[in-house]
């Protein structure tokens, strides 16, 4: 939305993108200049203005991600993952989807925290002995879950214990 609450003109945006400007920066330039293509072009080609726009775009991205993290955190915790592990995975990977993929792919719950945050030495998870883990890959003897679905079943069994 522009300062006067108008949406960014997609045709003008496509014009700027087609001549080589990054989409996010072109959106910002059009937004700031009320869809005036010439003024947007001036901002995009001015190194100082372009730099300020890049900083603003990155700042907005970070704010959006930070707002999304608490909801993602609660959702992953509600799936049964320990809060400390979820926090570390979200900080490391940034999105709920990437954090969940990482959490589901971990051979043991403690590895998530140690890998994600080197300053954390250990995490006491009730019911999880130091050598015990959630196996998510084939064991050397051929036993163990062979798919993500089986891994999830193993994880659910572990959580119930």
mmCIF file of C-alpha atoms in Angstrom:
data_model
loop_
_atom_site.group_PDB
_atom_site.id
_atom_site.type_symbol
_atom_site.label_atom_id
_atom_site.label_comp_id
_atom_site.label_asym_id
_atom_site.label_seq_id
_atom_site.Cartn_x
_atom_site.Cartn_y
_atom_site.Cartn_z
ATOM 1 C CA UNK A 1 0.000 0.000 0.000
ATOM 2 C CA UNK A 2 1.154 3.481 -0.809
ATOM 3 C CA UNK A 3 1.083 6.254 1.799
ATOM 4 C CA UNK A 4 -2.327 7.239 0.369
ATOM 5 C CA UNK A 5 -3.503 3.623 0.836
ATOM 6 C CA UNK A 6 -3.439 2.682 -2.863
ATOM 7 C CA UNK A 7 -2.228 -0.762 -3.906
ATOM 8 C CA UNK A 8 1.000 -0.981 -5.889
ATOM 9 C CA UNK A 9 0.246 -1.031 -9.632
ATOM 10 C CA UNK A 10 1.218 -4.510 -10.854
ATOM 11 C CA UNK A 11 1.675 -3.417 -14.461
ATOM 12 C CA UNK A 12 4.160 -0.735 -13.407
ATOM 13 C CA UNK A 13 5.841 -3.211 -11.091
ATOM 14 C CA UNK A 14 6.257 -5.705 -13.946
ATOM 15 C CA UNK A 15 7.764 -2.958 -16.116
ATOM 16 C CA UNK A 16 10.423 -2.204 -13.494
ATOM 17 C CA UNK A 17 11.150 -5.891 -12.926
ATOM 18 C CA UNK A 18 11.422 -6.502 -16.688
ATOM 19 C CA UNK A 19 14.218 -3.939 -16.957
ATOM 20 C CA UNK A 20 16.195 -5.649 -14.213
ATOM 21 C CA UNK A 21 15.185 -4.251 -10.824
ATOM 22 C CA UNK A 22 14.569 -6.594 -7.901
ATOM 23 C CA UNK A 23 10.865 -7.088 -7.305
ATOM 24 C CA UNK A 24 10.964 -6.150 -3.615
ATOM 25 C CA UNK A 25 12.861 -2.925 -4.299
ATOM 26 C CA UNK A 26 10.597 -2.033 -7.223
ATOM 27 C CA UNK A 27 7.548 -2.530 -4.987
ATOM 28 C CA UNK A 28 9.079 -0.262 -2.350
ATOM 29 C CA UNK A 29 9.957 2.427 -4.913
ATOM 30 C CA UNK A 30 6.439 2.415 -6.381
ATOM 31 C CA UNK A 31 4.887 2.366 -2.914
ATOM 32 C CA UNK A 32 6.911 5.379 -1.756
ATOM 33 C CA UNK A 33 6.149 7.312 -4.939
ATOM 34 C CA UNK A 34 2.411 6.614 -5.238
ATOM 35 C CA UNK A 35 2.940 4.429 -8.340
ATOM 36 C CA UNK A 36 4.789 7.164 -10.233
ATOM 37 C CA UNK A 37 7.102 5.100 -12.443
ATOM 38 C CA UNK A 38 9.531 7.928 -13.212
ATOM 39 C CA UNK A 39 9.994 8.850 -9.542
ATOM 40 C CA UNK A 40 10.350 5.164 -8.679
ATOM 41 C CA UNK A 41 13.036 4.822 -11.366
ATOM 42 C CA UNK A 42 14.825 7.864 -9.965
ATOM 43 C CA UNK A 43 14.846 6.279 -6.489
ATOM 44 C CA UNK A 44 16.005 2.923 -7.820
ATOM 45 C CA UNK A 45 18.910 4.474 -9.715
ATOM 46 C CA UNK A 46 19.978 6.829 -6.915
ATOM 47 C CA UNK A 47 22.512 4.893 -4.783
ATOM 48 C CA UNK A 48 21.618 6.674 -1.537
ATOM 49 C CA UNK A 49 17.852 6.264 -1.924
ATOM 50 C CA UNK A 50 18.270 2.694 -3.146
ATOM 51 C CA UNK A 51 20.337 1.850 -0.073
ATOM 52 C CA UNK A 52 17.709 3.321 2.262
ATOM 53 C CA UNK A 53 14.979 1.339 0.482
ATOM 54 C CA UNK A 54 16.999 -1.882 0.820
ATOM 55 C CA UNK A 55 17.360 -1.306 4.547
ATOM 56 C CA UNK A 56 13.618 -0.628 4.883
ATOM 57 C CA UNK A 57 12.703 -3.754 2.910
ATOM 58 C CA UNK A 58 15.016 -5.945 5.028
ATOM 59 C CA UNK A 59 13.719 -4.384 8.235
ATOM 60 C CA UNK A 60 10.118 -5.132 7.257
ATOM 61 C CA UNK A 61 11.050 -8.720 6.382
ATOM 62 C CA UNK A 62 12.650 -9.238 9.789
ATOM 63 C CA UNK A 63 9.648 -7.743 11.575
ATOM 64 C CA UNK A 64 7.286 -10.060 9.664
ATOM 65 C CA UNK A 65 9.386 -13.078 10.597
ATOM 66 C CA UNK A 66 9.549 -12.046 14.251
ATOM 67 C CA UNK A 67 5.770 -11.658 14.379
ATOM 68 C CA UNK A 68 5.335 -15.127 12.878
ATOM 69 C CA UNK A 69 7.710 -16.896 15.285
ATOM 70 C CA UNK A 70 5.461 -16.920 18.417
ATOM 71 C CA UNK A 71 2.586 -18.529 16.499
ATOM 72 C CA UNK A 72 4.937 -21.053 14.905
ATOM 73 C CA UNK A 73 6.490 -21.735 18.310
ATOM 74 C CA UNK A 74 3.142 -22.503 19.926
ATOM 75 C CA UNK A 75 2.054 -24.708 17.047
ATOM 76 C CA UNK A 76 5.240 -26.795 17.146
ATOM 77 C CA UNK A 77 5.095 -27.058 20.948
ATOM 78 C CA UNK A 78 1.473 -28.229 20.649
ATOM 79 C CA UNK A 79 2.776 -31.062 18.426
ATOM 80 C CA UNK A 80 4.767 -32.299 21.418
ATOM 81 C CA UNK A 81 8.241 -30.906 20.799
ATOM 82 C CA UNK A 82 9.960 -29.410 23.867
ATOM 83 C CA UNK A 83 9.808 -25.601 23.875
ATOM 84 C CA UNK A 84 13.589 -25.114 24.131
ATOM 85 C CA UNK A 85 14.172 -27.324 21.093
ATOM 86 C CA UNK A 86 11.453 -25.514 19.130
ATOM 87 C CA UNK A 87 12.932 -22.118 20.051
ATOM 88 C CA UNK A 88 16.387 -23.185 18.886
ATOM 89 C CA UNK A 89 15.085 -24.677 15.624
ATOM 90 C CA UNK A 90 13.045 -21.564 14.796
ATOM 91 C CA UNK A 91 16.000 -19.274 15.504
ATOM 92 C CA UNK A 92 18.259 -21.400 13.339
ATOM 93 C CA UNK A 93 15.935 -21.994 10.378
ATOM 94 C CA UNK A 94 13.648 -18.940 10.474
ATOM 95 C CA UNK A 95 10.426 -20.534 9.234
ATOM 96 C CA UNK A 96 8.018 -22.988 10.797
ATOM 97 C CA UNK A 97 8.216 -25.336 7.820
ATOM 98 C CA UNK A 98 12.020 -25.523 7.822
ATOM 99 C CA UNK A 99 12.119 -25.906 11.608
ATOM 100 C CA UNK A 100 9.556 -28.722 11.492
ATOM 101 C CA UNK A 101 11.456 -30.528 8.739
ATOM 102 C CA UNK A 102 14.585 -30.271 10.859
ATOM 103 C CA UNK A 103 12.814 -31.440 14.015
ATOM 104 C CA UNK A 104 11.318 -34.434 12.236
ATOM 105 C CA UNK A 105 14.660 -35.355 10.745
ATOM 106 C CA UNK A 106 16.612 -35.355 14.018
ATOM 107 C CA UNK A 107 17.940 -38.719 15.215
ATOM 108 C CA UNK A 108 17.601 -37.533 18.789
ATOM 109 C CA UNK A 109 15.895 -34.581 20.402
ATOM 110 C CA UNK A 110 19.046 -33.238 22.097
ATOM 111 C CA UNK A 111 20.879 -32.886 18.767
ATOM 112 C CA UNK A 112 18.537 -30.113 17.701
ATOM 113 C CA UNK A 113 19.511 -27.851 20.566
ATOM 114 C CA UNK A 114 23.232 -28.533 20.460
ATOM 115 C CA UNK A 115 23.384 -28.081 16.675
ATOM 116 C CA UNK A 116 21.211 -24.995 16.685
ATOM 117 C CA UNK A 117 22.772 -23.215 19.626
ATOM 118 C CA UNK A 118 26.359 -24.117 20.504
ATOM 119 C CA UNK A 119 26.117 -22.253 23.825
ATOM 120 C CA UNK A 120 23.556 -24.782 25.082
ATOM 121 C CA UNK A 121 25.486 -27.749 26.466
ATOM 122 C CA UNK A 122 22.606 -30.045 27.351
ATOM 123 C CA UNK A 123 18.888 -30.166 27.778
ATOM 124 C CA UNK A 124 17.107 -32.280 30.348
ATOM 125 C CA UNK A 125 14.079 -33.792 28.660
ATOM 126 C CA UNK A 126 11.953 -35.879 31.045
ATOM 127 C CA UNK A 127 11.847 -39.505 29.948
ATOM 128 C CA UNK A 128 14.816 -39.205 27.570
ATOM 129 C CA UNK A 129 18.029 -40.857 28.721
ATOM 130 C CA UNK A 130 21.330 -39.464 27.469
ATOM 131 C CA UNK A 131 21.835 -42.259 24.928
ATOM 132 C CA UNK A 132 18.186 -42.667 23.982
ATOM 133 C CA UNK A 133 16.885 -40.941 20.887
ATOM 134 C CA UNK A 134 14.100 -40.748 18.381
ATOM 135 C CA UNK A 135 15.376 -42.895 15.549
ATOM 136 C CA UNK A 136 14.287 -41.529 12.196
ATOM 137 C CA UNK A 137 16.485 -43.526 9.847
ATOM 138 C CA UNK A 138 17.264 -47.171 9.219
ATOM 139 C CA UNK A 139 19.365 -48.740 11.939
ATOM 140 C CA UNK A 140 22.525 -50.655 11.033
ATOM 141 C CA UNK A 141 20.723 -53.932 11.705
ATOM 142 C CA UNK A 142 17.946 -52.982 9.253
ATOM 143 C CA UNK A 143 15.451 -52.199 11.959
ATOM 144 C CA UNK A 144 13.841 -48.851 12.636
ATOM 145 C CA UNK A 145 11.507 -46.551 10.781
ATOM 146 C CA UNK A 146 12.065 -46.378 7.054
ATOM 147 C CA UNK A 147 9.876 -43.395 6.213
ATOM 148 C CA UNK A 148 8.844 -40.037 7.590
ATOM 149 C CA UNK A 149 5.408 -41.459 8.446
ATOM 150 C CA UNK A 150 7.025 -44.201 10.512
ATOM 151 C CA UNK A 151 9.259 -41.605 12.141
ATOM 152 C CA UNK A 152 6.214 -39.617 13.172
ATOM 153 C CA UNK A 153 4.631 -42.742 14.654
ATOM 154 C CA UNK A 154 7.843 -43.424 16.596
ATOM 155 C CA UNK A 155 7.839 -39.815 17.816
ATOM 156 C CA UNK A 156 4.213 -40.067 18.952
ATOM 157 C CA UNK A 157 4.992 -43.285 20.833
ATOM 158 C CA UNK A 158 7.968 -41.581 22.487
ATOM 159 C CA UNK A 159 5.842 -38.615 23.562
ATOM 160 C CA UNK A 160 3.249 -40.920 25.150
ATOM 161 C CA UNK A 161 5.890 -42.601 27.356
#
